[in-house]
Short mmCIF file of C-alpha atoms in Angstrom, two decimals:
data_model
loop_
_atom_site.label_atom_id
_atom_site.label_comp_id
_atom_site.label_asym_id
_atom_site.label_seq_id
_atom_site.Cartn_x
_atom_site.Cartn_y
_atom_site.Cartn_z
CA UNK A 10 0.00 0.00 0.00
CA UNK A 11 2.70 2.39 0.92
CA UNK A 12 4.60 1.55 -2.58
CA UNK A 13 1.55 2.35 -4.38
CA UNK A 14 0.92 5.43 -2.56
CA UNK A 15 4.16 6.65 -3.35
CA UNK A 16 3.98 5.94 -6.64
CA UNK A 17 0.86 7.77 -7.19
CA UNK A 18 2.32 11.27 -5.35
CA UNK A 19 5.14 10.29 -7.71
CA UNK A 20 3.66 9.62 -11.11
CA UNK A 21 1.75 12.73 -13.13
CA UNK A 22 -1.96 12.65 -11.87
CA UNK A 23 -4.24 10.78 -14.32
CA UNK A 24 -5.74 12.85 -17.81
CA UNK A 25 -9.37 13.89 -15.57
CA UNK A 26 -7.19 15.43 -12.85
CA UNK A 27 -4.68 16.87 -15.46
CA UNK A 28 -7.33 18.23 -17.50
CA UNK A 29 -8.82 20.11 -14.21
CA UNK A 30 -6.20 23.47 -13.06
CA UNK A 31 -3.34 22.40 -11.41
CA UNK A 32 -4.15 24.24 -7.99
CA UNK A 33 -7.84 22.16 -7.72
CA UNK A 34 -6.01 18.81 -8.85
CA UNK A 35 -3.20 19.53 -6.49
CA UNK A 36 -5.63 19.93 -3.76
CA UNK A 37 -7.94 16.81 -4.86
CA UNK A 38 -4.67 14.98 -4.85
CA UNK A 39 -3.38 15.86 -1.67
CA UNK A 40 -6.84 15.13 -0.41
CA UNK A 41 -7.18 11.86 -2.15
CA UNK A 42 -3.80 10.97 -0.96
#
């Protein structure tokens, strides 16, 4: 689990996040995360 999360704060956020502004996707990631 702890691999995968990494990988995921690591990797570029998928093409529906991307496609959103960065600041809202970085905030939906951080709060996914």
């Amino acid at each position: 689990v702890k691999s995968w999360g990494v990988t995921a704060a690591l990797a570029p956020p998928p093409p529906c996040i991307a496609h959103r502004p960065r600041v809202v996707s970085h905030r939906q990631a951080s709060a996914v995360v």
